[in-house]
Amino acid sequence: MGFARGAWRFLVGVKDMLVLLLLLLFFGLLWAALNQRTIPSVPSGSALVLDLDGSIVDQATARSLSSVALGGDVSGEIQARDIISAIDAAAADGKIKALVLDLDTFLGAGQANLQSIGSAIDRFRKAGKQVDAFATAYTDDSYYLAARANRIWLNPLGGVLVSGPGGTGLYFKEALDKLDIDIEVFRVGTYKAAVEPFLRNDASPEAKAADQALVDGLWAEWRRDVSAARPAADFNRWLAGLPQRIAQAGGDQAEAARAAGLIDRIDSRDGFDAAMIETLGAADTDEGYGFKSVRLRRYLAATRGLLPASGPAVGVVYVTGSIVDGEAPRGTAGSTSIADAIAEAVEKQPDLKALVVRIDSGGGSVLASEDIRQALLAAKAGGLPLVASFGPVAASGGYWVATAADAIYAQPSTITGSIGVFAVLPSFPRALSRLGIGTDGVKSTPYSGEPNVLGGLGSETRALLQMGVEDAYWRFVTLVAQTRKLPVEEVDKVAQGRVWTGTAAKQLKLVDTLGGLDAAVADAARRGGIEGEVRVINIEPSEPAILAVLESLTESESGEAGVRLRDPFAKLVLAGRQRLMASIGDLQLLGGGATMQAACLGCASMGSPRPALAAKAEAGLTKLLPR
């Protein structure tokens, strides 16, 4: 037995030693990777290529170690701030001669972010540099960016398929009745349409009129911007006679687009590359293009070290996605995570002189929205001026958060407002009865066991919930009235859950100034007494440092895109499917989240694409399907 025990101890010791050696090897490789990463070089006379494979968002969804190890950002999300930063750096970079917009696999962005990126492209052109755009098919968002180019290229087998904002939503009243599921809804606001899918099989006239006004406003902004960038592109005439125009071109959609002045050149990818080689020269390394170029990610890595590392700074707090209670990763606005990030930045960043809260959210939990607002107010109480910057969507709970700010900036096409509150609770007494299941019990008070989702809500509970919703609504309205210095009655008239474009919101005094994040940062810097170049610190939940290392180790040198959907109708179908799945994801969050909500689900569906939420919802539905 003594021999056996000795042998066992020896084997355990060997095992422990091997584990220790593996750990030492792992951390040794990690240290080597961190210290051997070199700053990518930028070829002189090259083009910055924005290979927009996927969707543009305000804040990318948090990545997992497995997703990065298997191929980087699998959700296909590109941050608008990274694109704008790269374009502005390239405009002043003597090594960058041109900008190439590779929109072949671009799926879309929120319109407000498109306006900000479009302005950056305009600044690049004003620096005297060339901009070229290429795609097999242009849809609304890709054409918006392409319109800023000196030359718009189109594949001979492609086309321009602009449809304008709007679409179809899902309504579940009849299905819920067939399933004998009751949805208890408590709301305030004539236009609070987020709950209508549970109550109706179509949109109410009030909600439809409000939505129509919103999409008309967004469409007018889109046409105004595109017409200013490309006067020859008359999309009213193009859409009015589209079948006839294509028929006149013998069914050739590309030729019809050129005849209408929408594009400049018709050529294949090889032809485009050849033309760019004539302008820029042949590539020295394999970047995936034949001409001298540097891709977005590599250019960001090459220029990041040029940014100031110290000095007075403006902190940008990101509130992105659904606002939820507690902790949440990037891409979702967890109240605890954001509050902790703000407190940590205030404590550990002595150079912080002002804050900007950047909001791209249709709202969510009332309590979580208030928690984030209180965290911002605490930073203000410490002497930091606060400015709000609205992205594609800043509605309901998103607007609630913004009331902490000294000033509010929005883009003309920002979707905002939706000042209203609702609560939703499902109950199943009819479904249980149909299955032959009864419910019964005893109570010590009228509220024992409430809310009773099995037997149905009691009348007292219904009254309490409705009073709670009304109280939250008037708190919201009063908060807006106080911070915007408006009469409560005036705010109530423009509230009621109604949604507005940024332009309309400014006229209604819900927004102070029309402008992007850069304008809000400049204003915050002025209020914080910062002169000269402004350093920006992004305040958001951090990612493990190992993610950046793994990303650098797994990134392809050629940077080949992954989506590769180029057919115009296929791109529209995929974008539509993502919107549908994201809307289903919203309903899942609604059903499993806080009861009291200040949310605008319709706003979110018209804002930034949400591929990560769509993928999660689709995976959840797949599990429910029979096999």
PDB file of N, CA, C and O in Angstrom, residues 263-303:
ATOM      1  N   ILE A 263     -25.285  56.681 -61.063  1.00  0.00           N
ATOM      2  CA  ILE A 263     -23.924  56.142 -60.963  1.00  0.00           C
ATOM      3  C   ILE A 263     -23.076  56.724 -62.086  1.00  0.00           C
ATOM      4  O   ILE A 263     -23.598  57.349 -63.020  1.00  0.00           O
ATOM      5  N   ASP A 264     -21.752  56.473 -61.998  1.00  0.00           N
ATOM      6  CA  ASP A 264     -20.831  57.001 -63.009  1.00  0.00           C
ATOM      7  C   ASP A 264     -20.237  55.924 -63.897  1.00  0.00           C
ATOM      8  O   ASP A 264     -20.125  56.104 -65.109  1.00  0.00           O
ATOM      9  N   ARG A 265     -19.832  54.815 -63.313  1.00  0.00           N
ATOM     10  CA  ARG A 265     -19.125  53.785 -64.069  1.00  0.00           C
ATOM     11  C   ARG A 265     -19.787  52.423 -63.866  1.00  0.00           C
ATOM     12  O   ARG A 265     -20.219  52.098 -62.751  1.00  0.00           O
ATOM     13  N   ILE A 266     -19.833  51.646 -64.919  1.00  0.00           N
ATOM     14  CA  ILE A 266     -20.287  50.257 -64.841  1.00  0.00           C
ATOM     15  C   ILE A 266     -19.089  49.374 -65.161  1.00  0.00           C
ATOM     16  O   ILE A 266     -18.523  49.443 -66.258  1.00  0.00           O
ATOM     17  N   ASP A 267     -18.683  48.565 -64.211  1.00  0.00           N
ATOM     18  CA  ASP A 267     -17.520  47.698 -64.424  1.00  0.00           C
ATOM     19  C   ASP A 267     -17.511  46.617 -63.352  1.00  0.00           C
ATOM     20  O   ASP A 267     -18.150  46.737 -62.301  1.00  0.00           O
ATOM     21  N   SER A 268     -16.766  45.572 -63.638  1.00  0.00           N
ATOM     22  CA  SER A 268     -16.625  44.474 -62.676  1.00  0.00           C
ATOM     23  C   SER A 268     -15.648  44.855 -61.580  1.00  0.00           C
ATOM     24  O   SER A 268     -14.981  45.892 -61.640  1.00  0.00           O
ATOM     25  N   ARG A 269     -15.528  43.980 -60.602  1.00  0.00           N
ATOM     26  CA  ARG A 269     -14.550  44.199 -59.537  1.00  0.00           C
ATOM     27  C   ARG A 269     -13.137  44.280 -60.116  1.00  0.00           C
ATOM     28  O   ARG A 269     -12.344  45.135 -59.712  1.00  0.00           O
ATOM     29  N   ASP A 270     -12.821  43.424 -61.071  1.00  0.00           N
ATOM     30  CA  ASP A 270     -11.496  43.452 -61.693  1.00  0.00           C
ATOM     31  C   ASP A 270     -11.259  44.764 -62.422  1.00  0.00           C
ATOM     32  O   ASP A 270     -10.165  45.344 -62.366  1.00  0.00           O
ATOM     33  N   GLY A 271     -12.301  45.248 -63.113  1.00  0.00           N
ATOM     34  CA  GLY A 271     -12.164  46.517 -63.811  1.00  0.00           C
ATOM     35  C   GLY A 271     -11.964  47.675 -62.857  1.00  0.00           C
ATOM     36  O   GLY A 271     -11.170  48.595 -63.123  1.00  0.00           O
ATOM     37  N   PHE A 272     -12.669  47.650 -61.732  1.00  0.00           N
ATOM     38  CA  PHE A 272     -12.502  48.672 -60.705  1.00  0.00           C
ATOM     39  C   PHE A 272     -11.082  48.640 -60.150  1.00  0.00           C
ATOM     40  O   PHE A 272     -10.423  49.673 -60.014  1.00  0.00           O
ATOM     41  N   ASP A 273     -10.595  47.434 -59.840  1.00  0.00           N
ATOM     42  CA  ASP A 273      -9.231  47.296 -59.312  1.00  0.00           C
ATOM     43  C   ASP A 273      -8.205  47.825 -60.311  1.00  0.00           C
ATOM     44  O   ASP A 273      -7.248  48.515 -59.937  1.00  0.00           O
ATOM     45  N   ALA A 274      -8.404  47.506 -61.580  1.00  0.00           N
ATOM     46  CA  ALA A 274      -7.459  47.958 -62.606  1.00  0.00           C
ATOM     47  C   ALA A 274      -7.418  49.483 -62.679  1.00  0.00           C
ATOM     48  O   ALA A 274      -6.346  50.092 -62.808  1.00  0.00           O
ATOM     49  N   ALA A 275      -8.582  50.108 -62.599  1.00  0.00           N
ATOM     50  CA  ALA A 275      -8.632  51.577 -62.649  1.00  0.00           C
ATOM     51  C   ALA A 275      -7.942  52.187 -61.429  1.00  0.00           C
ATOM     52  O   ALA A 275      -7.244  53.209 -61.542  1.00  0.00           O
ATOM     53  N   MET A 276      -8.115  51.551 -60.262  1.00  0.00           N
ATOM     54  CA  MET A 276      -7.483  52.070 -59.055  1.00  0.00           C
ATOM     55  C   MET A 276      -5.971  51.843 -59.082  1.00  0.00           C
ATOM     56  O   MET A 276      -5.206  52.657 -58.548  1.00  0.00           O
ATOM     57  N   ILE A 277      -5.522  50.767 -59.729  1.00  0.00           N
ATOM     58  CA  ILE A 277      -4.078  50.538 -59.875  1.00  0.00           C
ATOM     59  C   ILE A 277      -3.461  51.645 -60.723  1.00  0.00           C
ATOM     60  O   ILE A 277      -2.350  52.127 -60.444  1.00  0.00           O
ATOM     61  N   GLU A 278      -4.176  52.090 -61.758  1.00  0.00           N
ATOM     62  CA  GLU A 278      -3.677  53.184 -62.591  1.00  0.00           C
ATOM     63  C   GLU A 278      -3.497  54.462 -61.773  1.00  0.00           C
ATOM     64  O   GLU A 278      -2.574  55.247 -61.995  1.00  0.00           O
ATOM     65  N   THR A 279      -4.398  54.668 -60.821  1.00  0.00           N
ATOM     66  CA  THR A 279      -4.359  55.882 -60.003  1.00  0.00           C
ATOM     67  C   THR A 279      -3.350  55.792 -58.863  1.00  0.00           C
ATOM     68  O   THR A 279      -2.617  56.753 -58.580  1.00  0.00           O
ATOM     69  N   LEU A 280      -3.309  54.618 -58.206  1.00  0.00           N
ATOM     70  CA  LEU A 280      -2.544  54.480 -56.962  1.00  0.00           C
ATOM     71  C   LEU A 280      -1.304  53.623 -57.087  1.00  0.00           C
ATOM     72  O   LEU A 280      -0.411  53.681 -56.231  1.00  0.00           O
ATOM     73  N   GLY A 281      -1.260  52.786 -58.105  1.00  0.00           N
ATOM     74  CA  GLY A 281      -0.170  51.838 -58.233  1.00  0.00           C
ATOM     75  C   GLY A 281      -0.534  50.487 -57.663  1.00  0.00           C
ATOM     76  O   GLY A 281      -1.498  50.348 -56.892  1.00  0.00           O
ATOM     77  N   ALA A 282       0.228  49.473 -58.025  1.00  0.00           N
ATOM     78  CA  ALA A 282      -0.061  48.113 -57.580  1.00  0.00           C
ATOM     79  C   ALA A 282       0.332  47.928 -56.120  1.00  0.00           C
ATOM     80  O   ALA A 282       1.256  48.557 -55.617  1.00  0.00           O
ATOM     81  N   ALA A 283      -0.387  47.024 -55.452  1.00  0.00           N
ATOM     82  CA  ALA A 283      -0.136  46.768 -54.031  1.00  0.00           C
ATOM     83  C   ALA A 283       1.197  46.071 -53.846  1.00  0.00           C
ATOM     84  O   ALA A 283       1.590  45.202 -54.641  1.00  0.00           O
ATOM     85  N   ASP A 284       1.906  46.446 -52.774  1.00  0.00           N
ATOM     86  CA  ASP A 284       3.170  45.795 -52.439  1.00  0.00           C
ATOM     87  C   ASP A 284       2.942  44.543 -51.602  1.00  0.00           C
ATOM     88  O   ASP A 284       3.756  43.629 -51.600  1.00  0.00           O
ATOM     89  N   THR A 285       1.832  44.520 -50.843  1.00  0.00           N
ATOM     90  CA  THR A 285       1.522  43.366 -49.990  1.00  0.00           C
ATOM     91  C   THR A 285       0.106  42.907 -50.288  1.00  0.00           C
ATOM     92  O   THR A 285      -0.667  43.593 -50.972  1.00  0.00           O
ATOM     93  N   ASP A 286      -0.245  41.724 -49.757  1.00  0.00           N
ATOM     94  CA  ASP A 286      -1.568  41.159 -49.997  1.00  0.00           C
ATOM     95  C   ASP A 286      -2.562  41.749 -49.010  1.00  0.00           C
ATOM     96  O   ASP A 286      -2.680  41.311 -47.878  1.00  0.00           O
ATOM     97  N   GLU A 287      -3.286  42.778 -49.452  1.00  0.00           N
ATOM     98  CA  GLU A 287      -4.333  43.377 -48.633  1.00  0.00           C
ATOM     99  C   GLU A 287      -5.712  42.989 -49.152  1.00  0.00           C
ATOM    100  O   GLU A 287      -6.722  43.505 -48.688  1.00  0.00           O
ATOM    101  N   GLY A 288      -5.768  42.099 -50.134  1.00  0.00           N
ATOM    102  CA  GLY A 288      -7.046  41.704 -50.700  1.00  0.00           C
ATOM    103  C   GLY A 288      -7.450  42.528 -51.900  1.00  0.00           C
ATOM    104  O   GLY A 288      -8.442  42.239 -52.553  1.00  0.00           O
ATOM    105  N   TYR A 289      -6.712  43.611 -52.177  1.00  0.00           N
ATOM    106  CA  TYR A 289      -6.964  44.464 -53.337  1.00  0.00           C
ATOM    107  C   TYR A 289      -5.686  44.556 -54.158  1.00  0.00           C
ATOM    108  O   TYR A 289      -4.580  44.475 -53.617  1.00  0.00           O
ATOM    109  N   GLY A 290      -5.846  44.793 -55.453  1.00  0.00           N
ATOM    110  CA  GLY A 290      -4.674  44.863 -56.316  1.00  0.00           C
ATOM    111  C   GLY A 290      -3.943  46.181 -56.218  1.00  0.00           C
ATOM    112  O   GLY A 290      -2.777  46.278 -56.599  1.00  0.00           O
ATOM    113  N   PHE A 291      -4.596  47.214 -55.716  1.00  0.00           N
ATOM    114  CA  PHE A 291      -3.993  48.543 -55.657  1.00  0.00           C
ATOM    115  C   PHE A 291      -3.443  48.817 -54.255  1.00  0.00           C
ATOM    116  O   PHE A 291      -3.767  48.120 -53.281  1.00  0.00           O
ATOM    117  N   LYS A 292      -2.608  49.840 -54.137  1.00  0.00           N
ATOM    118  CA  LYS A 292      -2.041  50.221 -52.834  1.00  0.00           C
ATOM    119  C   LYS A 292      -3.170  50.625 -51.887  1.00  0.00           C
ATOM    120  O   LYS A 292      -3.930  51.563 -52.182  1.00  0.00           O
ATOM    121  N   SER A 293      -3.249  49.954 -50.776  1.00  0.00           N
ATOM    122  CA  SER A 293      -4.372  50.220 -49.884  1.00  0.00           C
ATOM    123  C   SER A 293      -4.042  49.791 -48.464  1.00  0.00           C
ATOM    124  O   SER A 293      -3.114  49.028 -48.210  1.00  0.00           O
ATOM    125  N   VAL A 294      -4.846  50.302 -47.535  1.00  0.00           N
ATOM    126  CA  VAL A 294      -4.804  49.870 -46.148  1.00  0.00           C
ATOM    127  C   VAL A 294      -6.255  49.794 -45.671  1.00  0.00           C
ATOM    128  O   VAL A 294      -7.044  50.709 -45.904  1.00  0.00           O
ATOM    129  N   ARG A 295      -6.589  48.680 -45.025  1.00  0.00           N
ATOM    130  CA  ARG A 295      -7.961  48.486 -44.564  1.00  0.00           C
ATOM    131  C   ARG A 295      -8.214  49.215 -43.247  1.00  0.00           C
ATOM    132  O   ARG A 295      -7.285  49.624 -42.552  1.00  0.00           O
ATOM    133  N   LEU A 296      -9.490  49.335 -42.929  1.00  0.00           N
ATOM    134  CA  LEU A 296      -9.915  50.107 -41.768  1.00  0.00           C
ATOM    135  C   LEU A 296      -9.232  49.656 -40.484  1.00  0.00           C
ATOM    136  O   LEU A 296      -8.651  50.469 -39.756  1.00  0.00           O
ATOM    137  N   ARG A 297      -9.276  48.358 -40.183  1.00  0.00           N
ATOM    138  CA  ARG A 297      -8.740  47.889 -38.909  1.00  0.00           C
ATOM    139  C   ARG A 297      -7.238  48.134 -38.801  1.00  0.00           C
ATOM    140  O   ARG A 297      -6.746  48.562 -37.761  1.00  0.00           O
ATOM    141  N   ARG A 298      -6.523  47.875 -39.872  1.00  0.00           N
ATOM    142  CA  ARG A 298      -5.078  48.090 -39.856  1.00  0.00           C
ATOM    143  C   ARG A 298      -4.751  49.577 -39.766  1.00  0.00           C
ATOM    144  O   ARG A 298      -3.793  49.969 -39.103  1.00  0.00           O
ATOM    145  N   TYR A 299      -5.541  50.408 -40.422  1.00  0.00           N
ATOM    146  CA  TYR A 299      -5.267  51.845 -40.371  1.00  0.00           C
ATOM    147  C   TYR A 299      -5.533  52.401 -38.976  1.00  0.00           C
ATOM    148  O   TYR A 299      -4.796  53.258 -38.483  1.00  0.00           O
ATOM    149  N   LEU A 300      -6.572  51.910 -38.328  1.00  0.00           N
ATOM    150  CA  LEU A 300      -6.832  52.331 -36.954  1.00  0.00           C
ATOM    151  C   LEU A 300      -5.666  51.957 -36.041  1.00  0.00           C
ATOM    152  O   LEU A 300      -5.251  52.737 -35.181  1.00  0.00           O
ATOM    153  N   ALA A 301      -5.150  50.730 -36.231  1.00  0.00           N
ATOM    154  CA  ALA A 301      -4.003  50.294 -35.426  1.00  0.00           C
ATOM    155  C   ALA A 301      -2.779  51.155 -35.712  1.00  0.00           C
ATOM    156  O   ALA A 301      -1.978  51.451 -34.818  1.00  0.00           O
ATOM    157  N   ALA A 302      -2.626  51.586 -36.972  1.00  0.00           N
ATOM    158  CA  ALA A 302      -1.457  52.380 -37.352  1.00  0.00           C
ATOM    159  C   ALA A 302      -1.536  53.807 -36.826  1.00  0.00           C
ATOM    160  O   ALA A 302      -0.505  54.446 -36.584  1.00  0.00           O
ATOM    161  N   THR A 303      -2.756  54.316 -36.655  1.00  0.00           N
ATOM    162  CA  THR A 303      -2.905  55.730 -36.262  1.00  0.00           C
ATOM    163  C   THR A 303      -3.271  55.915 -34.795  1.00  0.00           C
ATOM    164  O   THR A 303      -3.262  57.041 -34.302  1.00  0.00           O
TER     165      THR A 303
END
